[in-house]
């Protein structure tokens, strides 16, 4: 470290140039970051068996999603409205990546073409007759619930990228304008793809203000707690430089930008600024002692870089456990934090120290060494430090009460945590006044929602009449027995309709009926002769039931399949977005517990390797268990739900909270080595390091506090609970941790004294015998 210190002092220009070059490269790679909404791929690991079924059988064979064009007016069956609708439909069919377009205008034009040979919109009287034909009723009712509303559905593959989806969304908007709908007709582009595009756009816009607010709050925190040093605001640009490098690393490592990973940046600001403060505080102290700029740099790096690196390692260890999560966006959050913490450390070590060295070397007022009388040898006592000393004294005196209260509240919180629900509906994470969300819900209210559970049916020959009859019978049974299921549609539904309401008994007839169906229907519900789907319409039930309710519904459908068994050789499995998303429930319940336990074990192992002392390795971990229990109680009392972001809370508490305990413990044992009295060492530690820990905690709280301003509830709730967690970590550091540290050290002294007395006794006996 001393050699690194001299190298920094000898090469300030090279370090600044390297930092500038690294920043330019980071800005370049930051522009390649992929914006990713709350997609299935971001919530469920691709190695999951359910995802494999979803990807290989559902998405590849049947997977489509739709841009919905909602058309509203006094009478949307007028010829001029249908002509505009048909123009829009025909133009969109020619657009790249469009699988098909469905609308009542297409039904009217295709039926009229079958009757006359001319594909056009006929008179109003003929329109009404065509829409009332029995063979058209099912499709018309699905697309037109009343004469004032209809929906034009533009189908596209699920596999489209965000860029392709954005281009298609833009193309749709342009074609709507060119279709020339009458002035009194309202046209709205909505649907899940449109909603997801708006979410990614809102994410891009909101991230800047959140980071700006974090910077502003940091200024306030530093002016309050760090104004005793020169250039007290320098840690802010230093940490934001590290954040810029992190953006570049995300682009280079292909880490997508999601609702969860975007929250890593205020986290990095809150934690990373502590590194910058530690280096800044020490070098300012060295300058104040009268040391030369070179010696100040060497002393700072020699004494600060290793302790801060240990704190970084412990914090990173907490985040490492997130990499084991089965939720991809949680893993991305953990990886972003790991990379960002290291880059913020490099920024503080090299850039922050170098800038202060350059400024000090150019200054004339500190070039001459100060007299010995002007050196700062005795730390100045602060009101915060004295108050924390009194709290420490009181906690030690009432240690029984402190430990009992902490234990009772923690156990109560752990129990209450089991009652906290899980929320996997992405629509609840975003601003509820977001116009596309309002439009999407307006469409859902009119058409009864678009949520669906897909049953994948596989057999040697789906067109076998027995298989078709079972599909029809099972669909009817589900619709009649499960109130959450509003309808079931399959290839059997259209075969039955084409055969006059009766299922065919002959294989040849069944195949001929299927061959006569429109290509859009066949490709939607049948793949070859061996795979088909039954589309279960559950309206808005997925949102209403929640993750747990959806999971129960899927399990009930499993039981129904077992009860009303399909013909021999026919298999039935659930798929679709709602089914795949149920795997997130396990990841956010048992998964978060496993991540927290893994974080505890990893931190304990790392501390044991560093200190090689069981008590020192155990002490920082125990208070964090208390905080985790308390936060479970807060989640329950505040009626908050676990999301992919708040599921990281346990690992975050371990990573951040253990840092305060480690710094406190280091100072305690330093003072204990000087005084030999545990109580005196405890009081001095609380008095001397207390102000620094409060200042560090305040800046971290302010950094995380910026998240509360996010328009995304998933992020603002995470900011709220994290701020509370840091406050709890500070409280336990000066109460529970102090008591445990003091009592365990007293116990160690008693054991050591007893051991020494026993050895003396043995020696005396041996001496008498000798």
XYZ file of C-alpha atoms in Angstrom:
770
model
C 0.000 0.000 0.000
C 2.914 2.338 0.742
C 4.342 1.685 -2.723
C 0.941 2.412 -4.267
C 0.847 5.654 -2.287
C 4.200 6.797 -3.715
C 3.090 5.726 -7.201
C -0.075 7.850 -6.910
C 1.977 10.840 -5.745
C 4.437 10.407 -8.641
C 1.828 9.975 -11.410
C -1.142 12.313 -10.798
C -1.436 13.421 -14.443
C -1.401 9.826 -15.711
C -4.132 8.882 -13.220
C -6.349 11.804 -14.252
C -5.782 10.998 -17.953
C -6.632 7.330 -17.346
C -9.799 8.356 -15.479
C -10.858 10.612 -18.383
C -10.193 7.844 -20.920
C -12.098 5.325 -18.809
C -15.017 7.766 -18.567
C -15.137 8.256 -22.345
C -15.111 4.490 -22.901
C -17.840 4.077 -20.267
C -20.058 6.656 -21.953
C -19.666 4.734 -25.218
C -20.610 1.376 -23.722
C -23.414 2.911 -21.639
C -25.241 3.695 -24.878
C -25.408 -0.038 -25.654
C -27.335 -0.950 -22.478
C -30.513 -2.853 -23.288
C -33.692 -1.470 -21.716
C -35.760 -4.373 -20.427
C -39.226 -4.138 -18.924
C -40.887 -6.661 -16.626
C -40.699 -9.443 -19.178
C -40.938 -13.155 -18.474
C -37.234 -13.531 -19.266
C -36.318 -10.929 -16.621
C -38.391 -12.633 -13.925
C -37.758 -16.346 -14.578
C -34.472 -18.104 -15.281
C -34.182 -19.703 -18.697
C -32.925 -22.925 -17.091
C -36.249 -23.362 -15.292
C -38.242 -26.427 -16.538
C -41.370 -24.297 -16.765
C -39.537 -21.719 -18.852
C -38.194 -24.463 -21.121
C -41.768 -25.641 -21.708
C -42.859 -22.040 -22.218
C -40.071 -21.244 -24.675
C -39.871 -24.442 -26.730
C -43.524 -25.416 -26.914
C -45.580 -22.277 -26.330
C -43.484 -19.385 -27.674
C -41.940 -21.210 -30.632
C -45.201 -22.842 -31.767
C -48.001 -20.515 -30.620
C -46.446 -17.525 -28.877
C -47.809 -14.224 -30.103
C -48.700 -10.968 -28.439
C -50.817 -8.156 -29.725
C -50.799 -4.428 -30.114
C -54.414 -3.527 -29.475
C -55.979 -0.595 -31.300
C -59.051 0.415 -29.307
C -61.699 2.118 -31.456
C -64.551 3.986 -29.760
C -67.492 5.943 -31.123
C -71.279 6.255 -31.205
C -71.478 3.484 -33.800
C -68.304 1.756 -34.860
C -70.086 -0.409 -37.474
C -70.635 2.516 -39.868
C -69.144 1.921 -43.330
C -66.732 4.878 -43.056
C -65.371 3.577 -39.722
C -64.954 0.052 -41.077
C -63.224 1.347 -44.224
C -60.669 3.217 -42.103
C -60.284 0.107 -39.962
C -59.756 -2.071 -43.044
C -57.150 0.339 -44.429
C -55.266 0.187 -41.139
C -55.522 -3.615 -41.081
C -54.279 -4.113 -44.641
C -51.361 -1.697 -44.165
C -50.287 -3.362 -40.904
C -50.444 -6.832 -42.484
C -47.695 -5.663 -44.828
C -45.531 -4.342 -41.981
C -42.438 -6.348 -40.936
C -42.827 -8.835 -38.019
C -46.645 -8.761 -38.143
C -48.103 -12.274 -37.936
C -51.690 -11.229 -38.605
C -54.395 -8.645 -37.945
C -57.891 -9.347 -36.650
C -60.803 -6.921 -36.710
C -64.515 -6.794 -37.428
C -63.631 -4.931 -40.640
C -61.673 -7.990 -41.833
C -64.632 -10.249 -40.985
C -67.018 -8.055 -42.969
C -64.667 -7.644 -45.953
C -63.722 -11.354 -46.103
C -67.365 -12.480 -45.861
C -68.395 -9.981 -48.547
C -65.535 -11.208 -50.751
C -66.718 -14.805 -50.339
C -70.196 -13.763 -51.454
C -69.375 -11.349 -54.284
C -65.679 -11.801 -55.092
C -64.973 -8.176 -54.125
C -63.118 -7.523 -50.831
C -64.653 -4.270 -49.674
C -66.951 -2.775 -47.050
C -70.601 -3.011 -48.214
C -73.627 -0.976 -47.158
C -74.784 -0.554 -43.570
C -77.569 -3.081 -44.053
C -75.224 -5.752 -45.371
C -72.723 -5.024 -42.584
C -75.358 -5.783 -39.962
C -76.329 -9.033 -41.725
C -72.709 -10.205 -41.995
C -71.941 -9.464 -38.345
C -75.062 -11.422 -37.306
C -74.122 -14.607 -39.217
C -73.746 -17.603 -36.830
C -70.284 -18.491 -38.122
C -69.072 -14.964 -37.297
C -70.730 -14.527 -33.904
C -67.904 -15.916 -31.768
C -65.210 -13.716 -33.319
C -67.453 -10.645 -33.456
C -68.424 -10.935 -29.781
C -64.762 -11.249 -28.807
C -63.787 -8.102 -30.710
C -66.953 -6.008 -30.301
C -68.654 -6.163 -26.868
C -71.083 -3.413 -27.934
C -71.765 -1.053 -30.842
C -69.558 1.659 -29.303
C -66.320 -0.272 -28.812
C -64.199 -2.596 -30.882
C -60.594 -3.724 -30.948
C -58.235 -4.235 -33.863
C -55.563 -6.747 -32.826
C -52.128 -6.692 -34.472
C -50.394 -9.982 -33.668
C -46.617 -10.376 -33.612
C -44.113 -12.933 -32.283
C -43.340 -12.906 -28.559
C -39.642 -13.098 -29.437
C -39.397 -9.530 -30.790
C -36.655 -7.374 -29.261
C -37.377 -4.060 -27.554
C -36.057 -2.255 -30.633
C -38.267 -4.215 -33.039
C -41.255 -3.727 -30.771
C -40.609 0.011 -30.644
C -40.387 0.219 -34.425
C -43.649 -1.686 -34.844
C -45.353 0.499 -32.243
C -44.202 3.620 -34.118
C -45.374 2.146 -37.421
C -48.805 1.465 -35.939
C -49.117 5.068 -34.804
C -48.245 6.320 -38.276
C -50.704 3.980 -39.990
C -53.512 5.018 -37.612
C -53.069 8.614 -38.783
C -53.026 7.564 -42.445
C -56.213 5.470 -42.065
C -58.325 8.674 -41.762
C -60.786 7.645 -39.067
C -63.790 9.991 -38.747
C -63.235 12.907 -36.332
C -65.836 11.640 -33.867
C -64.111 8.250 -33.501
C -61.478 7.792 -30.808
C -58.486 5.572 -31.598
C -56.064 4.448 -28.870
C -53.017 2.213 -29.292
C -52.708 0.016 -26.231
C -52.065 -3.585 -25.198
C -49.229 -5.168 -23.250
C -46.471 -4.434 -25.838
C -47.431 -0.754 -25.905
C -47.489 -0.701 -22.112
C -44.041 -2.318 -21.879
C -42.574 0.215 -24.309
C -43.930 3.065 -22.204
C -42.493 1.489 -19.060
C -38.987 1.277 -20.509
C -39.274 4.891 -21.650
C -40.412 5.992 -18.195
C -37.530 4.069 -16.636
C -35.054 5.982 -18.793
C -36.594 9.331 -17.856
C -36.922 8.648 -14.130
C -33.393 7.360 -13.509
C -31.783 10.768 -14.133
C -33.924 12.724 -11.643
C -33.462 10.017 -8.988
C -29.682 10.187 -9.301
C -29.811 13.999 -9.346
C -31.861 14.007 -6.144
C -29.412 11.553 -4.597
C -26.628 14.017 -5.398
C -28.585 16.926 -3.925
C -29.310 15.010 -0.728
C -25.633 14.063 -0.535
C -24.738 17.748 -0.644
C -27.037 18.396 2.303
C -25.627 15.432 4.236
C -22.017 16.453 3.615
C -22.665 20.072 4.560
C -24.177 18.818 7.810
C -21.697 16.124 8.772
C -18.508 16.724 6.732
C -18.023 20.478 6.672
C -14.934 20.362 8.915
C -12.737 19.397 5.912
C -11.702 21.382 2.860
C -13.485 20.603 -0.405
C -16.170 18.774 1.571
C -18.347 18.257 -1.524
C -15.626 16.508 -3.552
C -16.860 12.983 -2.597
C -19.987 13.606 -4.696
C -18.303 13.938 -8.136
C -15.901 11.156 -7.135
C -18.705 8.688 -6.431
C -20.680 9.765 -9.512
C -17.554 9.067 -11.559
C -17.648 5.520 -10.211
C -21.347 5.310 -11.114
C -20.544 6.455 -14.682
C -17.962 3.689 -14.964
C -20.614 1.268 -13.718
C -22.947 2.311 -16.536
C -20.163 1.507 -18.983
C -19.554 -1.858 -17.310
C -23.260 -2.699 -17.684
C -23.055 -2.116 -21.417
C -19.807 -4.059 -21.754
C -21.067 -7.015 -19.671
C -24.514 -6.933 -21.357
C -26.367 -6.398 -18.064
C -29.890 -5.206 -18.974
C -31.416 -2.099 -17.438
C -34.536 -3.164 -15.505
C -36.739 -1.789 -12.739
C -34.518 -3.656 -10.291
C -31.043 -2.960 -11.695
C -31.853 0.767 -11.995
C -32.133 0.821 -8.201
C -28.503 -0.251 -7.910
C -27.280 3.246 -8.720
C -28.681 5.109 -5.705
C -27.425 2.123 -3.703
C -23.937 2.641 -5.153
C -24.117 6.355 -4.478
C -25.154 5.715 -0.874
C -22.419 3.152 -0.206
C -19.704 4.417 -2.557
C -19.667 7.900 -1.105
C -18.605 6.370 2.217
C -15.400 5.160 0.547
C -14.710 8.635 -0.821
C -15.391 10.173 2.614
C -12.966 7.819 4.380
C -10.074 8.656 2.028
C -10.939 12.357 2.017
C -11.202 12.556 5.802
C -7.833 10.863 6.374
C -5.864 12.880 3.824
C -7.344 16.101 5.194
C -6.248 14.986 8.661
C -2.719 14.352 7.340
C -2.645 17.785 5.717
C -3.779 19.330 9.013
C -0.915 17.619 10.830
C 1.536 19.510 8.639
C 2.653 16.556 6.536
C 3.842 17.202 2.998
C 1.366 16.364 0.213
C 3.390 13.290 -0.800
C 3.601 11.972 2.759
C -0.100 12.690 3.282
C -0.980 10.597 0.236
C 1.280 7.750 1.344
C -0.085 7.753 4.915
C -3.682 7.909 3.700
C -3.406 5.026 1.258
C -1.298 3.000 3.701
C -3.807 3.289 6.567
C -7.196 3.616 4.813
C -7.109 1.491 1.670
C -6.975 -1.882 3.462
C -9.729 -1.198 6.079
C -12.008 0.210 3.373
C -11.212 -2.781 1.164
C -12.226 -5.098 4.020
C -15.510 -3.182 4.346
C -15.942 -3.472 0.565
C -15.334 -7.227 0.686
C -17.890 -7.694 3.462
C -20.473 -5.545 1.668
C -19.801 -7.386 -1.591
C -20.167 -10.719 0.205
C -23.725 -9.750 1.103
C -24.457 -9.041 -2.557
C -22.775 -12.247 -3.760
C -25.678 -14.233 -2.317
C -28.000 -12.435 -4.778
C -26.221 -14.178 -7.642
C -27.807 -17.448 -6.479
C -31.335 -16.109 -7.023
C -33.467 -17.807 -9.669
C -34.881 -14.386 -10.669
C -32.661 -12.952 -13.446
C -33.303 -9.302 -12.596
C -32.292 -9.962 -8.969
C -29.039 -11.511 -10.202
C -28.506 -8.483 -12.460
C -29.014 -6.202 -9.444
C -26.432 -8.149 -7.432
C -23.895 -8.170 -10.291
C -24.361 -4.430 -10.905
C -23.781 -3.707 -7.209
C -20.664 -5.914 -7.092
C -19.078 -4.290 -10.138
C -20.173 -0.799 -9.083
C -18.791 -1.065 -5.545
C -15.361 -2.025 -6.860
C -15.375 0.829 -9.405
C -16.483 3.342 -6.751
C -13.598 2.128 -4.575
C -11.128 2.662 -7.418
C -12.553 6.122 -8.043
C -12.162 7.080 -4.359
C -8.672 5.555 -4.040
C -7.103 6.963 -7.170
C -9.166 9.902 -8.453
C -10.325 11.364 -5.119
C -6.905 11.165 -3.470
C -5.116 12.399 -6.611
C -7.338 15.477 -6.992
C -6.801 16.461 -3.355
C -3.057 15.878 -3.774
C -2.923 18.139 -6.860
C -4.910 20.914 -5.168
C -2.822 20.735 -1.995
C 0.480 20.655 -3.853
C -0.437 23.820 -5.694
C -1.530 25.596 -2.545
C 1.032 27.750 -0.812
C -0.475 27.874 2.656
C 0.313 24.251 3.511
C 3.708 23.829 1.902
C 5.633 24.687 5.045
C 5.439 22.242 7.898
C 3.447 23.382 10.886
C 4.960 23.482 14.322
C 4.506 20.566 16.678
C 2.091 22.644 18.758
C -0.202 23.019 15.794
C -0.451 19.290 15.168
C -3.789 17.649 15.907
C -3.052 14.913 18.415
C -6.260 14.843 20.439
C -9.518 14.329 18.564
C -12.139 16.968 19.164
C -15.109 15.699 21.119
C -18.525 16.192 19.525
C -22.024 16.386 20.941
C -22.999 13.326 18.882
C -20.050 11.348 20.219
C -20.823 12.257 23.836
C -24.497 11.348 23.361
C -23.544 7.973 21.872
C -21.215 7.341 24.829
C -24.132 7.842 27.223
C -26.293 5.485 25.122
C -23.532 2.863 25.187
C -23.189 3.192 28.970
C -26.922 2.861 29.487
C -27.121 -0.162 27.173
C -24.336 -1.937 29.069
C -26.001 -1.204 32.411
C -29.394 -2.477 31.187
C -28.013 -5.222 28.994
C -30.652 -7.762 30.022
C -33.461 -5.442 28.913
C -31.692 -4.494 25.663
C -31.126 -8.096 24.591
C -34.598 -9.295 25.619
C -36.357 -6.472 23.733
C -34.192 -6.993 20.661
C -34.809 -10.757 20.709
C -38.577 -10.494 21.247
C -39.020 -7.913 18.476
C -36.804 -9.908 16.136
C -38.664 -13.198 16.716
C -41.989 -11.409 16.276
C -40.747 -9.890 13.038
C -39.509 -13.243 11.721
C -42.943 -14.754 12.400
C -44.760 -11.796 10.821
C -42.478 -11.986 7.792
C -44.092 -15.314 6.878
C -47.412 -13.481 6.480
C -46.007 -10.898 4.036
C -47.412 -11.446 0.546
C -45.563 -11.553 -2.754
C -46.438 -9.252 -5.667
C -45.342 -10.338 -9.158
C -47.815 -8.258 -11.190
C -45.611 -5.734 -12.977
C -48.585 -3.388 -13.442
C -48.518 -2.734 -9.688
C -44.869 -1.643 -9.853
C -45.306 1.260 -12.258
C -46.861 4.741 -11.862
C -50.597 4.195 -11.663
C -51.282 7.425 -13.582
C -49.057 6.413 -16.498
C -51.286 7.107 -19.557
C -50.612 3.753 -21.291
C -51.527 1.936 -18.061
C -54.742 3.932 -17.757
C -55.546 3.093 -21.381
C -54.674 -0.582 -20.862
C -57.003 -0.822 -17.867
C -59.721 1.022 -19.794
C -59.451 -1.621 -22.521
C -59.497 -4.407 -19.911
C -62.643 -2.965 -18.333
C -64.401 -2.993 -21.706
C -63.249 -6.382 -22.977
C -63.009 -8.162 -19.631
C -59.224 -8.393 -19.488
C -56.706 -10.242 -21.618
C -55.044 -12.556 -19.076
C -54.869 -16.175 -20.213
C -53.559 -19.538 -19.076
C -52.512 -21.831 -21.911
C -52.915 -25.619 -21.793
C -50.507 -27.357 -24.152
C -51.996 -30.599 -25.450
C -49.680 -33.120 -27.107
C -50.647 -36.384 -28.812
C -49.713 -38.515 -31.794
C -52.709 -37.054 -33.616
C -54.567 -34.065 -32.181
C -57.152 -34.329 -34.977
C -58.345 -37.675 -33.648
C -62.085 -37.245 -32.833
C -61.610 -38.683 -29.316
C -58.923 -36.089 -28.563
C -61.026 -33.263 -29.992
C -64.050 -34.395 -27.987
C -61.994 -34.473 -24.784
C -60.661 -30.964 -25.432
C -64.218 -29.708 -25.956
C -65.521 -31.547 -22.872
C -62.661 -30.380 -20.649
C -63.072 -26.775 -21.837
C -66.793 -26.872 -21.033
C -66.082 -28.402 -17.605
C -63.496 -25.748 -16.667
C -65.754 -22.893 -17.736
C -68.655 -24.297 -15.714
C -66.747 -25.329 -12.568
C -64.098 -22.617 -12.177
C -65.504 -19.146 -11.665
C -62.077 -17.638 -12.411
C -62.210 -19.021 -15.974
C -64.554 -17.062 -18.247
C -64.033 -19.083 -21.414
C -61.922 -21.715 -23.129
C -61.018 -21.677 -26.821
C -59.210 -24.345 -28.816
C -59.117 -25.856 -32.268
C -61.992 -28.091 -31.077
C -64.105 -24.974 -30.518
C -63.878 -23.988 -34.201
C -64.273 -27.569 -35.450
C -67.495 -27.895 -33.448
C -68.760 -24.559 -34.749
C -67.935 -25.472 -38.352
C -69.802 -28.786 -37.939
C -73.043 -27.147 -36.824
C -72.461 -27.419 -33.064
C -71.596 -31.137 -33.031
C -68.167 -32.753 -32.674
C -67.326 -34.957 -35.710
C -66.967 -38.711 -35.200
C -64.947 -39.320 -38.333
C -61.211 -38.525 -38.627
C -61.495 -37.575 -42.288
C -64.324 -35.139 -41.567
C -62.427 -33.628 -38.645
C -59.346 -33.026 -40.773
C -61.364 -31.546 -43.619
C -63.095 -29.160 -41.229
C -59.729 -28.091 -39.785
C -58.275 -27.619 -43.280
C -61.173 -25.304 -44.170
C -60.510 -23.008 -41.192
C -58.669 -19.702 -41.803
C -54.872 -19.902 -41.531
C -54.858 -17.450 -38.614
C -57.057 -19.767 -36.534
C -55.136 -22.942 -37.401
C -51.741 -21.381 -36.608
C -53.096 -19.899 -33.392
C -54.459 -23.139 -31.912
C -52.764 -26.014 -33.773
C -49.167 -26.871 -34.712
C -49.006 -29.727 -37.177
C -50.996 -32.735 -35.993
C -49.285 -33.355 -32.666
C -49.532 -30.138 -30.614
C -52.413 -27.810 -29.786
C -53.377 -25.322 -27.094
C -56.484 -24.601 -25.092
C -56.659 -20.887 -24.363
C -58.256 -20.275 -20.933
C -59.581 -16.722 -20.668
C -59.275 -15.544 -17.062
C -60.002 -11.880 -17.773
C -58.304 -9.749 -15.096
C -58.156 -12.602 -12.592
C -54.350 -12.867 -12.638
C -54.119 -9.324 -11.271
C -56.946 -9.865 -8.792
C -55.785 -13.248 -7.513
C -52.155 -12.241 -7.092
C -49.227 -14.621 -7.320
C -50.410 -16.999 -4.596
C -53.979 -17.133 -5.938
C -52.759 -17.804 -9.469
C -50.563 -20.600 -8.181
C -53.556 -22.178 -6.419
C -55.686 -21.915 -9.600
C -53.002 -23.658 -11.640
C -52.792 -26.470 -9.099
C -56.589 -26.840 -9.219
C -56.443 -27.166 -13.016
C -53.815 -29.897 -12.510
C -56.305 -31.759 -10.311
C -59.034 -31.294 -12.928
C -56.805 -32.871 -15.582
C -56.181 -35.826 -13.262
C -59.898 -36.181 -12.594
C -61.161 -35.764 -16.179
C -58.332 -37.722 -17.711
C -57.480 -37.247 -21.405
C -57.402 -40.226 -23.820
C -54.376 -42.545 -23.668
C -51.235 -41.027 -25.172
C -52.445 -37.439 -24.656
C -50.499 -35.140 -22.297
C -51.668 -31.791 -20.934
C -49.391 -29.155 -19.364
C -49.959 -25.540 -18.352
C -47.911 -22.717 -19.847
C -48.106 -19.039 -20.666
C -46.859 -15.995 -18.760
C -49.000 -16.479 -15.606
C -47.862 -20.087 -15.201
C -44.183 -19.328 -15.698
C -44.391 -16.399 -13.281
C -45.511 -18.679 -10.456
C -41.904 -19.849 -10.171
C -41.112 -16.341 -8.951
C -43.165 -17.041 -5.816
C -40.697 -19.659 -4.637
C -37.768 -17.424 -5.547
C -39.172 -14.521 -3.533
C -40.192 -16.597 -0.470
C -37.934 -19.573 0.180
C -35.434 -18.061 -2.258
C -34.925 -14.861 -0.281
C -34.473 -16.838 2.957
C -31.833 -18.991 1.308
C -30.060 -15.903 -0.047
C -29.998 -14.303 3.417
C -28.699 -17.459 5.101
C -26.049 -17.824 2.411
C -25.034 -14.192 2.942
C -24.722 -14.803 6.701
C -22.530 -17.852 6.183
C -20.331 -16.128 3.592
C -19.798 -13.040 5.751
C -18.974 -15.213 8.762
C -16.457 -17.244 6.740
C -14.812 -14.115 5.315
C -14.571 -12.472 8.748
C -13.169 -15.671 10.239
C -10.546 -15.817 7.486
C -9.607 -12.162 8.066
C -9.542 -12.080 11.888
C -8.996 -15.771 12.722
C -10.998 -15.102 15.864
C -14.382 -16.759 16.421
C -15.795 -13.902 18.517
C -14.694 -11.211 16.052
C -16.181 -13.192 13.165
C -19.464 -13.789 14.973
C -20.029 -10.358 16.501
C -20.893 -8.359 13.308
C -23.318 -11.068 12.113
C -25.543 -11.356 15.220
C -26.933 -7.772 15.178
C -27.783 -8.170 11.493
C -30.020 -11.116 12.373
C -31.859 -8.776 14.737
C -32.269 -6.141 12.003
C -33.552 -8.733 9.518
C -36.203 -9.776 12.052
C -37.191 -6.172 12.710
C -37.538 -5.470 8.981
C -39.847 -8.472 8.582
C -42.107 -6.870 11.173
C -41.954 -3.515 9.380
C -42.932 -5.153 6.071
C -45.940 -6.764 7.755
C -47.086 -3.704 9.744
C -46.676 -1.362 6.748
C -48.605 -3.824 4.549
C -45.745 -3.947 2.047
C -45.300 -6.848 -0.355
C -42.177 -8.625 -1.457
C -41.049 -7.882 -5.004
C -37.910 -8.915 -6.904
C -36.269 -5.814 -5.376
C -37.335 -5.988 -1.720
C -36.411 -9.685 -1.811
C -32.788 -8.468 -1.835
C -33.296 -6.695 1.479
C -31.726 -9.425 3.639
C -28.522 -9.472 1.613
C -28.444 -5.666 1.563
C -28.797 -5.436 5.345
C -25.946 -7.901 5.774
C -23.699 -6.067 3.357
C -24.324 -2.525 4.564
C -25.092 -3.053 8.248
C -22.082 -5.250 8.995
C -19.799 -2.396 7.872
C -20.815 -0.243 10.853
C -20.299 -3.126 13.252
C -16.862 -3.904 11.823
C -15.666 -0.291 12.101
C -16.966 -0.113 15.672
C -15.324 -3.422 16.567
C -11.987 -2.394 15.062
C -11.910 0.768 17.160
C -13.000 -1.100 20.311
C -10.152 -3.596 20.131
C -7.695 -0.817 19.274
C -8.699 1.075 22.430
C -8.824 -2.162 24.438
C -5.188 -2.805 23.519
C -4.288 0.604 24.913
C -6.348 0.699 28.087
C -6.955 -2.958 28.917
C -10.382 -2.068 30.354
C -13.356 -3.205 28.204
C -15.771 -0.573 29.571
C -13.318 2.282 29.079
C -12.478 1.035 25.587
C -16.184 0.849 24.790
C -16.877 4.405 25.923
C -13.893 5.815 24.061
C -14.874 3.939 20.885
C -18.454 5.165 21.004
C -17.286 8.721 21.664
C -14.536 8.837 19.048
C -15.961 6.835 16.128
C -19.648 7.514 16.798
C -19.761 10.827 14.942
C -18.002 9.320 11.925
C -20.423 6.386 11.784
C -23.433 8.677 12.106
C -22.051 10.892 9.318
C -21.446 7.853 7.130
C -24.900 6.471 7.929
C -26.522 9.827 7.203
C -24.992 10.067 3.738
C -25.982 6.465 2.998
C -29.531 7.092 4.221
C -29.784 10.172 2.030
C -28.480 8.202 -0.961
C -31.070 5.478 -0.512
C -33.691 8.078 0.379
C -33.579 9.347 -3.201
C -35.226 6.100 -4.264
C -38.381 7.085 -2.378
C -38.970 9.791 -5.015
C -39.041 7.258 -7.846
C -42.383 7.107 -9.703
C -42.062 3.307 -9.677
C -43.576 1.890 -6.495
C -41.244 -1.113 -6.613
C -38.312 1.297 -6.297
C -39.832 3.796 -3.858
C -40.899 1.010 -1.465
C -37.412 -0.438 -1.666
C -35.965 2.978 -0.816
C -38.272 3.301 2.182
C -37.510 -0.105 3.700
C -33.785 0.271 3.018
C -33.636 3.631 4.802
C -35.381 2.028 7.778
C -32.979 -0.913 7.627
C -29.935 1.380 7.768
C -31.438 3.300 10.680
C -32.057 -0.001 12.470
C -28.480 -1.077 11.689
C -27.135 2.103 13.305
C -29.420 1.617 16.324
C -28.291 -1.979 16.845
C -24.642 -0.977 16.420
C -24.808 1.349 19.438
C -27.098 -0.850 21.536
C -27.290 -4.579 20.796
C -23.849 -4.857 19.206
C -22.158 -2.895 21.985
C -23.775 -5.102 24.628
C -22.820 -8.322 22.837
C -19.272 -7.139 22.250
C -18.802 -6.058 25.864
C -20.394 -9.156 27.407
C -18.512 -11.569 25.138
C -15.221 -9.830 25.847
C -15.917 -9.921 29.587
C -16.734 -13.597 29.229
C -13.507 -14.177 27.331
C -11.531 -12.436 30.076
C -13.233 -14.575 32.750
C -12.442 -17.745 30.813
C -8.874 -16.595 30.230
C -8.396 -15.699 33.922
C -9.882 -19.047 34.992
C -7.532 -20.795 32.593
C -4.536 -18.895 33.964
C -5.554 -19.625 37.541
C -5.904 -23.309 36.717
C -2.469 -23.387 35.099
C -0.958 -21.659 38.129
C -2.642 -24.221 40.367
C -1.255 -27.094 38.321
C 2.225 -25.535 38.382
C 2.065 -25.088 42.171
C 1.068 -28.743 42.647
C 3.896 -29.885 40.410
C 6.300 -27.624 42.294
C 5.322 -29.122 45.670
C 5.678 -32.645 44.312
C 9.044 -31.761 42.896
